[in-house]
Tab-separated table of C-alpha atoms in Angstrom:
chain	number	residue	atom	x	y	z
A	100	MET	CA	-40.659	-37.240	94.754
A	101	SER	CA	-43.174	-39.328	92.812
A	102	LYS	CA	-46.564	-40.273	94.208
A	103	ALA	CA	-45.907	-43.953	93.571
A	104	PHE	CA	-42.687	-43.840	95.616
A	105	VAL	CA	-44.360	-41.944	98.442
A	106	SER	CA	-47.221	-44.441	98.474
A	107	LEU	CA	-44.961	-47.476	98.672
A	108	VAL	CA	-42.807	-46.096	101.470
A	109	PHE	CA	-45.848	-44.695	103.225
A	110	VAL	CA	-47.306	-48.186	103.638
A	111	GLY	CA	-44.598	-49.082	106.130
A	112	ALA	CA	-44.374	-45.732	107.837
A	113	LEU	CA	-47.752	-44.200	108.557
A	114	VAL	CA	-48.758	-46.351	111.496
A	115	ALA	CA	-46.004	-44.698	113.523
A	116	ILE	CA	-47.836	-41.380	113.464
A	117	ALA	CA	-51.409	-42.613	113.569
A	118	SER	CA	-53.260	-41.719	116.728
A	119	ALA	CA	-53.706	-44.356	119.395
A	120	ASN	CA	-57.424	-43.601	119.206
A	121	PRO	CA	-58.473	-43.726	115.543
A	122	PHE	CA	-60.982	-41.171	114.337
A	123	TYR	CA	-64.549	-42.284	113.964
A	124	SER	CA	-67.383	-39.967	113.055
A	125	ASN	CA	-69.645	-39.434	116.051
A	126	THR	CA	-72.448	-38.164	113.847
A	127	PRO	CA	-74.747	-40.924	112.626
A	128	CYS	CA	-75.960	-40.981	109.045
A	129	PRO	CA	-79.308	-39.285	108.474
A	130	HIS	CA	-82.150	-41.214	110.131
A	131	LYS	CA	-79.882	-44.153	111.046
A	132	ALA	CA	-77.121	-44.818	113.564
A	133	CYS	CA	-74.978	-46.867	111.229
A	134	ASN	CA	-71.388	-45.709	111.556
A	135	LYS	CA	-70.392	-49.178	112.710
A	136	VAL	CA	-69.273	-51.538	109.965
A	137	HIS	CA	-71.672	-54.447	110.128
A	138	PRO	CA	-70.334	-57.968	109.596
A	139	LEU	CA	-70.949	-59.281	106.117
A	140	VAL	CA	-73.269	-62.204	105.598
A	141	HIS	CA	-73.312	-64.548	102.651
A	142	VAL	CA	-75.892	-63.519	100.080
A	143	GLU	CA	-76.981	-65.668	97.174
A	144	ARG	CA	-75.938	-63.821	94.028
A	145	HIS	CA	-78.418	-63.372	91.199
A	146	PRO	CA	-78.179	-61.137	88.132
A	147	VAL	CA	-79.929	-57.862	88.862
A	148	PRO	CA	-81.019	-55.502	86.072
A	149	THR	CA	-79.770	-51.949	86.359
A	150	VAL	CA	-82.773	-49.727	86.964
A	151	PRO	CA	-82.387	-46.037	87.863
A	152	VAL	CA	-84.176	-45.242	91.097
A	153	GLN	CA	-85.166	-42.024	92.758
A	154	VAL	CA	-82.586	-40.891	95.296
A	155	GLU	CA	-83.744	-38.787	98.207
A	156	VAL	CA	-81.388	-35.885	98.887
A	157	VAL	CA	-81.238	-35.681	102.665
A	158	ASN	CA	-79.962	-32.524	104.312
A	159	THR	CA	-77.012	-33.502	106.436
A	160	SER	CA	-76.911	-32.986	110.175
A	161	PRO	CA	-75.501	-29.566	111.129
A	162	SER	CA	-73.356	-31.333	113.731
A	163	TYR	CA	-71.479	-33.361	111.102
A	164	ARG	CA	-67.744	-32.672	111.141
A	165	PRO	CA	-65.618	-33.739	108.168
A	166	ALA	CA	-62.504	-35.711	109.006
A	167	SER	CA	-59.152	-33.986	108.754
A	168	PHE	CA	-56.674	-35.468	106.302
A	169	LEU	CA	-54.767	-37.186	109.111
A	170	GLU	CA	-58.001	-38.619	110.485
A	171	LEU	CA	-58.884	-39.874	107.011
A	172	VAL	CA	-55.472	-41.554	106.767
A	173	GLU	CA	-56.093	-43.260	110.115
A	174	ILE	CA	-59.428	-44.549	108.815
A	175	VAL	CA	-57.769	-45.836	105.644
A	176	LEU	CA	-55.173	-47.695	107.716
A	177	ASP	CA	-57.829	-49.090	110.032
A	178	CYS	CA	-59.859	-50.412	107.089
A	179	PHE	CA	-56.702	-51.878	105.552
A	180	ASN	CA	-55.922	-53.753	108.742
A	181	THR	CA	-59.496	-54.819	109.452
A	182	LEU	CA	-60.072	-56.194	105.954
A	183	ARG	CA	-56.491	-57.440	105.427
A	184	ILE	CA	-56.233	-55.631	102.099
A	185	PRO	CA	-53.100	-56.641	100.110
A	186	LEU	CA	-50.435	-53.947	100.472
A	187	HIS	CA	-49.887	-53.606	96.729
A	188	ARG	CA	-53.315	-51.954	96.435
A	189	PHE	CA	-52.343	-49.019	98.658
A	190	PRO	CA	-50.673	-46.840	95.970
A	191	SER	CA	-53.691	-46.972	93.656
A	192	TYR	CA	-56.102	-46.199	96.501
A	193	LEU	CA	-53.946	-43.252	97.497
A	194	THR	CA	-54.409	-41.733	94.045
A	195	GLY	CA	-58.171	-42.311	94.001
A	196	ILE	CA	-58.148	-45.410	91.781
A	197	PHE	CA	-60.438	-48.167	93.043
A	198	PRO	CA	-60.400	-51.391	90.955
A	199	ASP	CA	-63.506	-53.534	90.614
A	200	ASP	CA	-62.636	-56.382	92.980
A	201	PRO	CA	-64.104	-57.712	96.259
A	202	GLU	CA	-61.365	-56.273	98.502
A	203	THR	CA	-61.669	-52.783	97.043
A	204	LYS	CA	-65.458	-52.819	97.235
A	205	CYS	CA	-65.395	-53.643	100.942
A	206	PHE	CA	-62.587	-51.146	101.528
A	207	LEU	CA	-64.640	-48.289	100.047
A	208	ARG	CA	-67.646	-49.323	102.124
A	209	CYS	CA	-65.546	-49.441	105.288
A	210	MET	CA	-63.971	-46.041	104.652
A	211	ALA	CA	-67.244	-44.340	103.707
A	212	ILE	CA	-69.102	-45.673	106.756
A	213	LYS	CA	-66.328	-44.664	109.157
A	214	LEU	CA	-66.224	-41.193	107.594
A	215	GLY	CA	-69.986	-40.927	108.105
A	216	VAL	CA	-70.707	-40.227	104.424
A	217	TYR	CA	-72.461	-43.526	103.671
A	218	CYS	CA	-74.964	-45.874	105.319
A	219	ASP	CA	-76.117	-49.294	104.195
A	220	GLU	CA	-79.688	-48.252	104.977
A	221	THR	CA	-79.789	-44.803	103.353
A	222	GLY	CA	-76.895	-44.891	100.894
A	223	ALA	CA	-74.494	-42.064	100.137
A	224	ASP	CA	-75.065	-38.632	101.677
A	225	LEU	CA	-74.371	-36.039	98.980
A	226	ASP	CA	-73.991	-33.107	101.360
A	227	ARG	CA	-71.520	-34.957	103.555
A	228	HIS	CA	-69.484	-36.040	100.549
A	229	CYS	CA	-69.344	-32.380	99.562
A	230	LEU	CA	-68.168	-31.318	103.011
A	231	GLN	CA	-65.574	-34.101	103.171
A	232	PHE	CA	-64.206	-34.096	99.622
A	233	GLY	CA	-65.523	-30.935	97.938
A	234	LEU	CA	-62.558	-28.681	98.831
A	235	GLY	CA	-64.873	-25.743	99.459
A	236	GLU	CA	-67.096	-26.212	96.411
A	237	CYS	CA	-70.662	-24.939	96.666
A	238	CYS	CA	-72.628	-27.975	97.796
A	239	ASP	CA	-75.573	-27.170	95.522
A	240	ASN	CA	-73.248	-27.466	92.532
A	241	PHE	CA	-71.673	-30.604	93.988
A	242	VAL	CA	-75.073	-32.256	94.439
A	243	ASN	CA	-76.168	-31.329	90.916
A	244	ARG	CA	-73.002	-32.833	89.422
A	245	HIS	CA	-73.269	-36.169	91.231
A	246	LEU	CA	-76.994	-36.763	91.733
A	247	THR	CA	-77.628	-38.405	88.350
A	248	CYS	CA	-74.784	-40.879	88.823
A	249	LEU	CA	-76.070	-41.711	92.285
A	250	GLN	CA	-79.575	-42.311	90.957
A	251	GLN	CA	-78.226	-44.653	88.298
A	252	ASN	CA	-76.231	-46.669	90.828
A	253	SER	CA	-78.717	-47.030	93.668
A	254	GLY	CA	-80.546	-50.142	92.510
A	255	PRO	CA	-80.500	-53.566	94.200
A	256	CYS	CA	-77.073	-55.176	94.565
A	257	PRO	CA	-75.964	-58.716	95.477
A	258	ASP	CA	-74.167	-57.578	98.647
A	259	ARG	CA	-73.462	-54.528	100.802
A	260	CYS	CA	-69.921	-53.985	99.557
A	261	THR	CA	-71.042	-53.861	95.925
A	262	ALA	CA	-73.861	-51.457	96.786
A	263	ALA	CA	-71.459	-49.092	98.549
A	264	TYR	CA	-68.838	-49.432	95.811
A	265	LYS	CA	-71.242	-48.487	93.016
A	266	GLN	CA	-72.377	-45.364	94.848
A	267	GLU	CA	-68.933	-44.297	96.066
A	268	LEU	CA	-67.523	-44.525	92.534
A	269	CYS	CA	-69.771	-41.571	91.731
A	270	PHE	CA	-67.399	-39.535	93.904
A	271	GLN	CA	-64.158	-40.902	92.462
A	272	GLU	CA	-63.258	-37.564	90.857
A	273	PRO	CA	-63.636	-35.400	94.003
A	274	ILE	CA	-61.909	-38.075	96.109
A	275	ALA	CA	-58.956	-38.132	93.701
A	276	LYS	CA	-58.768	-34.322	93.702
A	277	TYR	CA	-58.905	-34.283	97.503
A	278	LEU	CA	-56.029	-36.762	97.754
A	279	ASP	CA	-54.013	-34.862	95.155
A	280	TYR	CA	-54.616	-31.590	97.012
A	281	HIS	CA	-53.216	-33.125	100.204
A	282	PHE	CA	-50.241	-34.826	98.536
A	283	GLN	CA	-47.681	-32.469	100.075
A	284	GLN	CA	-49.209	-33.079	103.493
A	285	LEU	CA	-48.801	-36.784	102.804
A	286	VAL	CA	-45.111	-36.209	102.098
A	287	GLY	CA	-44.858	-34.328	105.393
A	288	LEU	CA	-46.467	-37.209	107.265
A	289	LEU	CA	-43.991	-39.593	105.675
A	290	HIS	CA	-41.068	-37.394	106.736
A	291	GLN	CA	-42.431	-37.225	110.279
A	292	ALA	CA	-42.785	-41.008	110.411
A	293	LYS	CA	-39.256	-41.557	109.093
A	294	CYS	CA	-37.813	-39.160	111.659
A	295	SER	CA	-39.535	-41.093	114.440
A	296	HIS	CA	-37.310	-44.124	113.639
A	297	ASN	CA	-40.333	-46.307	114.214
A	298	LEU	CA	-41.598	-47.810	110.978
A	299	PRO	CA	-43.914	-50.725	111.770
A	300	MET	CA	-45.523	-52.434	108.804
A	301	LEU	CA	-49.167	-51.942	107.996
A	302	HIS	CA	-50.011	-55.591	108.698
A	303	PRO	CA	-48.061	-56.550	111.854
């Protein structure tokens, strides 16, 4: 069964198995309680030069709990519905491909904030990204591999979605590997949804 086929069918099936109470991280980002997705405000856009900045590596809270794969799927669906993302983007997102467009930028911001791995105020949390997407990798190695990219993409941005998008793209490889690792679980979720005989569409 191909990933593209699973993704397309999954769009209309997953809501049937999503929990009635979607998962949200109860652990705020370091130094800030910013798990809530703030409403976007219009910002005048001006060209901004790319200037590497120093990124502070903040030790994550010991109480942080990574989302399970099912909880992550619920967050993805919630962000899809909240932002009214076009359904044809779902297959690419499910394989860790995030095009450079306004919808995708805000989707990544929404997902990262709800997972508790990103804050508008403090940016991406390297340790939490490791715990969520590292698949057991030593977090020191994970931080060393992604810190330079994060430093290069932490400058001023025209809006919050673009700022989150630039930083989250630094983790595109581990996110894609995480999704690929859980592909068989995704197939199982699809089978469970089909057997429920209740296949509501993503956007009711």
